[in-house]
Coordinates of C-alpha atoms and ligand atoms in Angstrom, one line a residue:
X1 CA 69.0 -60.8 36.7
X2 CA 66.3 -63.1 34.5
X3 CA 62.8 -62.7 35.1
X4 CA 60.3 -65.0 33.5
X5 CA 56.6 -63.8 33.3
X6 CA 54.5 -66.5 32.8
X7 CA 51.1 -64.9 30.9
X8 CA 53.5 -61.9 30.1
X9 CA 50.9 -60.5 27.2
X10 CA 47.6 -60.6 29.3
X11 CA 46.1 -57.5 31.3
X12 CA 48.6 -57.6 34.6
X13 CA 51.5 -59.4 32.5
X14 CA 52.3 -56.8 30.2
X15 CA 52.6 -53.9 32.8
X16 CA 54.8 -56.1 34.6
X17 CA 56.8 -56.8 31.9
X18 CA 57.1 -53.0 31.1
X19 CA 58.2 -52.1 35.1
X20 CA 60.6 -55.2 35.5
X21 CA 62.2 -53.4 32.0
X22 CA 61.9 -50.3 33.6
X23 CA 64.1 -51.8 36.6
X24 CA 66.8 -53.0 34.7
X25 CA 66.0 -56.6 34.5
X26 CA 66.0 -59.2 31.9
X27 CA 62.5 -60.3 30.8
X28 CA 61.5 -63.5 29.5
X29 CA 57.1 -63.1 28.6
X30 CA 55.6 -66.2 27.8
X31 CA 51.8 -66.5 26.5
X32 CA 50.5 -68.4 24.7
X33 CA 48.0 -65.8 23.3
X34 CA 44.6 -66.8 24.3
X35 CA 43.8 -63.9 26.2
X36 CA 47.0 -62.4 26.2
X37 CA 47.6 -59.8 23.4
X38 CA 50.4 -59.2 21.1
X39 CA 49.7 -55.5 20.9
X40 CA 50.0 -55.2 24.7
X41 CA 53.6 -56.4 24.0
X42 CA 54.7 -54.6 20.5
X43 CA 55.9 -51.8 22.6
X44 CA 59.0 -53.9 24.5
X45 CA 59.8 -56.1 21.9
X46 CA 62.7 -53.3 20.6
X47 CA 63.7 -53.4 23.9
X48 CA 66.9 -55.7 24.1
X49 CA 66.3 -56.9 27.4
X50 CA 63.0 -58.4 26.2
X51 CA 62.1 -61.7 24.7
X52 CA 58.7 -63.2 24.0
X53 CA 57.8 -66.7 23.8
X54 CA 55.0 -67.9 22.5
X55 CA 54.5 -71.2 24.9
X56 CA 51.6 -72.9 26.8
X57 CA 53.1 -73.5 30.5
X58 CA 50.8 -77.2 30.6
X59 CA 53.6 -78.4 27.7
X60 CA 57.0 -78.3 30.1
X61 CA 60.1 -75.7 28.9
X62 CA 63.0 -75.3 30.0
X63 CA 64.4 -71.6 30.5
X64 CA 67.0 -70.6 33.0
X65 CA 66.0 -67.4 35.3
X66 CA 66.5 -66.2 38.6
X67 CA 62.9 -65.2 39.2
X68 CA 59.1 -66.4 38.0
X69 CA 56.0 -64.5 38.0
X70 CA 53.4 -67.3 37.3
X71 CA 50.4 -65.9 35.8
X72 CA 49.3 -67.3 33.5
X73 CA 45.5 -68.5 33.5
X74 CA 42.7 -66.7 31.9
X75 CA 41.1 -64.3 34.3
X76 CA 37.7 -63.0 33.3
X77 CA 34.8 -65.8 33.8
X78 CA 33.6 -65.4 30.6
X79 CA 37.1 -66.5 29.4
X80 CA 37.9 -69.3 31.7
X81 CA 34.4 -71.0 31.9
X82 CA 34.6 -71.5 28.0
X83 CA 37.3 -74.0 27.9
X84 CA 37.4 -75.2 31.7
X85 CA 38.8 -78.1 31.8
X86 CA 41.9 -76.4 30.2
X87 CA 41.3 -73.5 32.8
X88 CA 41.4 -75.9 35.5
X89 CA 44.9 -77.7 34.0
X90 CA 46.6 -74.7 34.1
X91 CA 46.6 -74.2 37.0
X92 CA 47.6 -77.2 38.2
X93 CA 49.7 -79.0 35.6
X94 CA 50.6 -75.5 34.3
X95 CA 51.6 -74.4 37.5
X96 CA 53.4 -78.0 38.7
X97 CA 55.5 -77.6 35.0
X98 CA 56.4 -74.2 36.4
X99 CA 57.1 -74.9 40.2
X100 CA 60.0 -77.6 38.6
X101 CA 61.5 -75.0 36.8
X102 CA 61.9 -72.8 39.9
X103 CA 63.4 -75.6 41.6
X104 CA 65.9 -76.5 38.8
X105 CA 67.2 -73.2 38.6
X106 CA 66.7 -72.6 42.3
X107 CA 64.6 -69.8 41.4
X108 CA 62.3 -67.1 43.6
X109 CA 58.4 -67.8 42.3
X110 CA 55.6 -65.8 42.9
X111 CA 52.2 -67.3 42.3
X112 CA 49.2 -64.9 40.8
X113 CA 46.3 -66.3 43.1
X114 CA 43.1 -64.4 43.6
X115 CA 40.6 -63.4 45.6
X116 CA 38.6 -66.0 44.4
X117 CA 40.2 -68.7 46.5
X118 CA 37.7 -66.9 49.4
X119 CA 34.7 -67.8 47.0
X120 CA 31.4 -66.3 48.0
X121 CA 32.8 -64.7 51.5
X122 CA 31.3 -65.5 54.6
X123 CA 33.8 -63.5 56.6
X124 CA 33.9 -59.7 55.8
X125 CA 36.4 -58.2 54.6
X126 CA 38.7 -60.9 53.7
X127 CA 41.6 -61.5 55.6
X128 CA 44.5 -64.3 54.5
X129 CA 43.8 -66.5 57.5
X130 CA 40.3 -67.3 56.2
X131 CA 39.9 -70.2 54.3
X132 CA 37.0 -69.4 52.1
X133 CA 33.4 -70.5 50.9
X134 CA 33.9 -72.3 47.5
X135 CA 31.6 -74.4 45.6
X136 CA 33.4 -77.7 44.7
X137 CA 31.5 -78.0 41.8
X138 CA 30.3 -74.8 40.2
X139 CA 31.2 -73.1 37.0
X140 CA 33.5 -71.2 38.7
X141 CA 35.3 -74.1 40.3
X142 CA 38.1 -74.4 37.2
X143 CA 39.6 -71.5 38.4
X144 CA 38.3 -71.5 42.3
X145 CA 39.4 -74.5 43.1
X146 CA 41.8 -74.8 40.5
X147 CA 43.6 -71.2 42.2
X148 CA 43.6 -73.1 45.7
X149 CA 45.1 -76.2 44.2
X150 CA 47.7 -73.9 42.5
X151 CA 48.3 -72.7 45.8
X152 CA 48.7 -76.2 47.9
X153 CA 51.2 -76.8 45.4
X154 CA 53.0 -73.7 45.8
X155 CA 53.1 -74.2 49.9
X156 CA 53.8 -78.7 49.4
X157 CA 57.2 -77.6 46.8
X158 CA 58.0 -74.7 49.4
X159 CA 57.8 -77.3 52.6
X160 CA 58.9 -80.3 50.8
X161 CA 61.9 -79.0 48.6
X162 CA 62.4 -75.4 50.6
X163 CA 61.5 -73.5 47.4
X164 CA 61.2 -69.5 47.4
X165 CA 58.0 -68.6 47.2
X166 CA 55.6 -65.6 47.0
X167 CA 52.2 -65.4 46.9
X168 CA 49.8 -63.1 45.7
X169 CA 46.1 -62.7 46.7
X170 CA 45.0 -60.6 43.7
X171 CA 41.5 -58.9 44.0
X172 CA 39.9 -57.3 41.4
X173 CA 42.3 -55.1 39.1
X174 CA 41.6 -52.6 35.9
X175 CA 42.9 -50.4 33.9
X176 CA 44.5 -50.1 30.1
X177 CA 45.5 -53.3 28.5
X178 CA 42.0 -54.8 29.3
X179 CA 40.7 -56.1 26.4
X180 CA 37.8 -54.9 25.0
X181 CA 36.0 -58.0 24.7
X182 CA 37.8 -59.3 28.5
X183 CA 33.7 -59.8 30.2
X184 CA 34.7 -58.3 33.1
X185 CA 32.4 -55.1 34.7
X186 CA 34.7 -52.4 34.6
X187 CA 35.6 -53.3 30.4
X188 CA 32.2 -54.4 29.9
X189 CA 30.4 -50.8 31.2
X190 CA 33.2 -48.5 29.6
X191 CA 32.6 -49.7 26.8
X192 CA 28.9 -50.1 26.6
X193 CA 29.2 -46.5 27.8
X194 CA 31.1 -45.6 24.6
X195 CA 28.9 -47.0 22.3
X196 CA 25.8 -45.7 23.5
X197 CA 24.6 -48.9 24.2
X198 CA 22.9 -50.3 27.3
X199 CA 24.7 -51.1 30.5
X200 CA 24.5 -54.8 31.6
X201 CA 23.8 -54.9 35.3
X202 CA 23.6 -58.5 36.4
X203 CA 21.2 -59.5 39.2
X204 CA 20.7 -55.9 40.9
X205 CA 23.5 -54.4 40.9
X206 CA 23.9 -54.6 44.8
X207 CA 26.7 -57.1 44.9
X208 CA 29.9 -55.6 45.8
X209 CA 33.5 -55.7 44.8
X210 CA 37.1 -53.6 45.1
X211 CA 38.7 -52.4 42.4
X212 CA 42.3 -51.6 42.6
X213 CA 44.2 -49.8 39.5
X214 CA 46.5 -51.6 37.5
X215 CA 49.4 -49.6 38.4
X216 CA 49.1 -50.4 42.3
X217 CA 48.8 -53.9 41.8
X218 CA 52.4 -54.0 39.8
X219 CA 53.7 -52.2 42.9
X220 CA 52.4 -54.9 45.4
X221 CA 53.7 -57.6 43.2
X222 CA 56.9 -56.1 42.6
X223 CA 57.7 -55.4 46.2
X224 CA 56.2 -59.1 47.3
X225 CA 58.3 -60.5 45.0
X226 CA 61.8 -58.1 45.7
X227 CA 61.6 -56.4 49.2
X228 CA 60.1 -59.2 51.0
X229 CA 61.0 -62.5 52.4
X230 CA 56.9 -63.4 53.0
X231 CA 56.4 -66.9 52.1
X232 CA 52.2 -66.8 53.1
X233 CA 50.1 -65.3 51.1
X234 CA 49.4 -61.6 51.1
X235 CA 46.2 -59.7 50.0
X236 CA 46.8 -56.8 47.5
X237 CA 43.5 -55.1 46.3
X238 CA 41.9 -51.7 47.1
X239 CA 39.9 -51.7 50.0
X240 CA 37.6 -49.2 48.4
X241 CA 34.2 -51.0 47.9
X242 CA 31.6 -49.7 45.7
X243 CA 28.1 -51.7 44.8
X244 CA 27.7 -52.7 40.6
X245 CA 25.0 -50.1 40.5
X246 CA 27.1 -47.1 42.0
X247 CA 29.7 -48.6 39.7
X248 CA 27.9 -47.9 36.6
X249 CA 26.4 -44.9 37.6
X250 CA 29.6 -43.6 38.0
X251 CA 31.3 -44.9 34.5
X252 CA 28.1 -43.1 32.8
X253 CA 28.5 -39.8 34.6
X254 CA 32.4 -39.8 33.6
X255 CA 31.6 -40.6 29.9
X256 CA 29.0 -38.3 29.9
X257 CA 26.5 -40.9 28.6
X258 CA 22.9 -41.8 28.9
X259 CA 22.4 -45.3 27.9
X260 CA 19.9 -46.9 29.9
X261 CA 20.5 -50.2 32.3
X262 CA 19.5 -53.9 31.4
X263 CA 19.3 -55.9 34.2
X264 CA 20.3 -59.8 33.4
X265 CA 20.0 -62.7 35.4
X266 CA 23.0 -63.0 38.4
X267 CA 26.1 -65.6 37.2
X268 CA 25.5 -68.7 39.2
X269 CA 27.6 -68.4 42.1
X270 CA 28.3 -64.6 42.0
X271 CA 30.1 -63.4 44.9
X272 CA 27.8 -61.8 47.0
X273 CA 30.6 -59.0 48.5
X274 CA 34.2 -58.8 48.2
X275 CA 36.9 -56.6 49.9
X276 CA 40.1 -57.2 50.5
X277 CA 41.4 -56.5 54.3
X278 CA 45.3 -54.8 53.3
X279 CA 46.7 -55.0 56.7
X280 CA 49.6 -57.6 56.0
X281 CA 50.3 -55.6 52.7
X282 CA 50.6 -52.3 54.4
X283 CA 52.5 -53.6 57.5
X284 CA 55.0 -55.8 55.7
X285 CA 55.5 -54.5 52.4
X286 CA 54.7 -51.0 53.4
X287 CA 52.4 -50.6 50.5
X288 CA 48.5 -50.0 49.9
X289 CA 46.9 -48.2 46.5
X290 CA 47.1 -44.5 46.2
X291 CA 44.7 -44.6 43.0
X292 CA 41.5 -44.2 44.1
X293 CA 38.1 -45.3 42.0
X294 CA 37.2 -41.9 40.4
X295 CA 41.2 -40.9 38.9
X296 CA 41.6 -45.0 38.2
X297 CA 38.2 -44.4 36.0
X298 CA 39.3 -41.4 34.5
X299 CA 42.7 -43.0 32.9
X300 CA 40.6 -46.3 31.3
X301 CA 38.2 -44.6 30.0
X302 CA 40.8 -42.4 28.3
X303 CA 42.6 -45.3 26.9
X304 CA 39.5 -47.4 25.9
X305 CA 38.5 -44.1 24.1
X306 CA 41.6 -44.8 21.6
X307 CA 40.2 -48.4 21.0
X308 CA 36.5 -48.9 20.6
X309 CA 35.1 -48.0 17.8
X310 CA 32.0 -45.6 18.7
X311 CA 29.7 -46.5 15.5
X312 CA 29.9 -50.0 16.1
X313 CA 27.7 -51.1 17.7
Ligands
LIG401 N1 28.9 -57.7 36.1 C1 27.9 -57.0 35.7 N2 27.8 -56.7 34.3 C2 28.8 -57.1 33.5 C3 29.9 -57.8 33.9 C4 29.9 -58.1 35.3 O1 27.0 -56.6 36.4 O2 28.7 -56.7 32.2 C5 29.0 -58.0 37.6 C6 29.3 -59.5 37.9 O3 28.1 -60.2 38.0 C7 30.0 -59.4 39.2 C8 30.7 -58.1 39.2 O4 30.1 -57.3 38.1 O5 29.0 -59.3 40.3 C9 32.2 -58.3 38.9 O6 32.3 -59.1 37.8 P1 33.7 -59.4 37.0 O7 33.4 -60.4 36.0 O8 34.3 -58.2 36.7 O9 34.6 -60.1 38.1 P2 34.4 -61.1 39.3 O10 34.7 -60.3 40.5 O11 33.0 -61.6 39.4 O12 35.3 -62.2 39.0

């Protein structure tokens, strides 16, 4: 069986690429390298059953497989706010060019949404049957908006043309393969951590979020996409919510580092809190994270301790 991986070289993408590989199936990883990373990738490329293309989905390609993963898209907002206009075609002309591939081959597609289709959350935790408080016009609107477009076209080919579909409701995810530079907290601390340098808390560090280790999150997505037949959307995060603070206190402690906090001005339109209700997941796919916070910690700071340079600061 053919699986294509759209953003096959970024953070989530490459893991995948490594379990499909690991269950027997022929991978097709396209990137086309702007966050993505050829080094998370040198690894399968000996691998027979593995091909990379290097291909931007907005320019439309034709490649016959059974399944797609679509996620490509940068992630981090540091990443998709500098080029958002391309962020925000991605996502929708990107993801129309890959919606009419699965329906030429007749293939099973699972969408990478996010979390941040619920915007700044007026319903606690979230649950898939809320719709979500999103600012139309923000910064973080290429990929809000662009994410909840993605997903009206995922649900008009599935009604209109009966197309397979999956749907993923990513929250926040971490582990190895982040790149140093990716913006995001978890990165962004471990590595300031490293360094000896300070710790960039933005607003006051009260704002909350989930984080759910990169090896759970393949999991969910590979048993969405395999041992399901749910066409809404389904959550998969860790319901484990910490505060930005407790979150750097904690990377410190496990570093055993002193650097001292700066606090910086709160991103406009920084979720307030964030956590991911699980019940679907655990009730359909039979699945929920068994990493928790500290042990997830623990394994990326291990990794990032192979990568950053500790003099440079
Ligand atoms: N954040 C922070 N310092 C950083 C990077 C991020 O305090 O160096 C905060 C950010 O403002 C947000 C939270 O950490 O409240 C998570 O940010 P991230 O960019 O990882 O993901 P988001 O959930 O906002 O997309």
């Amino acid at each position: 069986m053919k699986v294509l991986v759209t953003g096959g070289a970024g953070f989530i993408g490459s893991h995948l690429c490594e379990k499909l590989l690991t269950l027997g199936y022929e991978v097709f990883c396209i990137d086309n390298l702007f966050t993505g990373s050829i080094i998370n990738i040198q690894h399968l490329k000996k691998n027979k059953s593995f091909t990379f293309i290097k291909q931007n989905i907005n320019i439309p390609f034709d490649i016959e497989v059974d399944f797609i993963f679509n996620l490509a898209c940068p992630a981090s907002p540091i990443h998709y706010q500098m080029n958002p206009v391309e962020t925000i075609r991605t996502n929708v002309l990107g993801t129309l060019n890959i919606l009419e591939l699965a329906k030429k081959y007749n293939a099973r597609i699972l969408q990478a949404s996010t979390s941040e289709i619920y915007g700044d959350p007026l319903e606690h935790p979230q649950k898939e049957s809320y719709w979500g408080n999103v600012n139309p016009i923000g910064i973080r609107a290429c990929y809000d908006e662009g994410k909840r477009a993605g997903e009206t076209l995922f649900y008009d080919f599935h009604r209109q043309y009966g197309l397979d579909i999956r749907v993923a409701r990513i929250f926040n995810t971490y582990g190895p393969n982040m790149a140093i530079d990716d913006g995001r907290v978890i990165s962004n601390f471990i590595v300031q951590a490293i360094k000896g340098n300070s710790i960039t808390i933005y607003g006051d560090g009260s704002q909350t979020r989930s984080f759910c280790f990169i090896e759970d999150m393949i999991n969910g997505l590979v048993k969405l996409m395999f041992n399901s037949n749910r066409v809404n959307p389904v959550n998969l995060g860790n319901p484990q919510e910490v505060n930005i603070k407790y979150l750097a206190d904690e990377i410190c402690k496990l570093t055993n580092n002193n650097s001292k906090t700066e606090y910086l001005p709160l991103p406009e339109g920084d979720p307030v809190r964030r956590k991911p209700n699980i019940d679907i997941a655990k009730s359909i796919l039979h699945w929920e994270p068994i990493i928790d916070l500290h042990t997830g910690l623990v394994r990326t700071i291990n990794y990032f301790n192979k990568f950053v340079n500790k003099n440079e600061k």
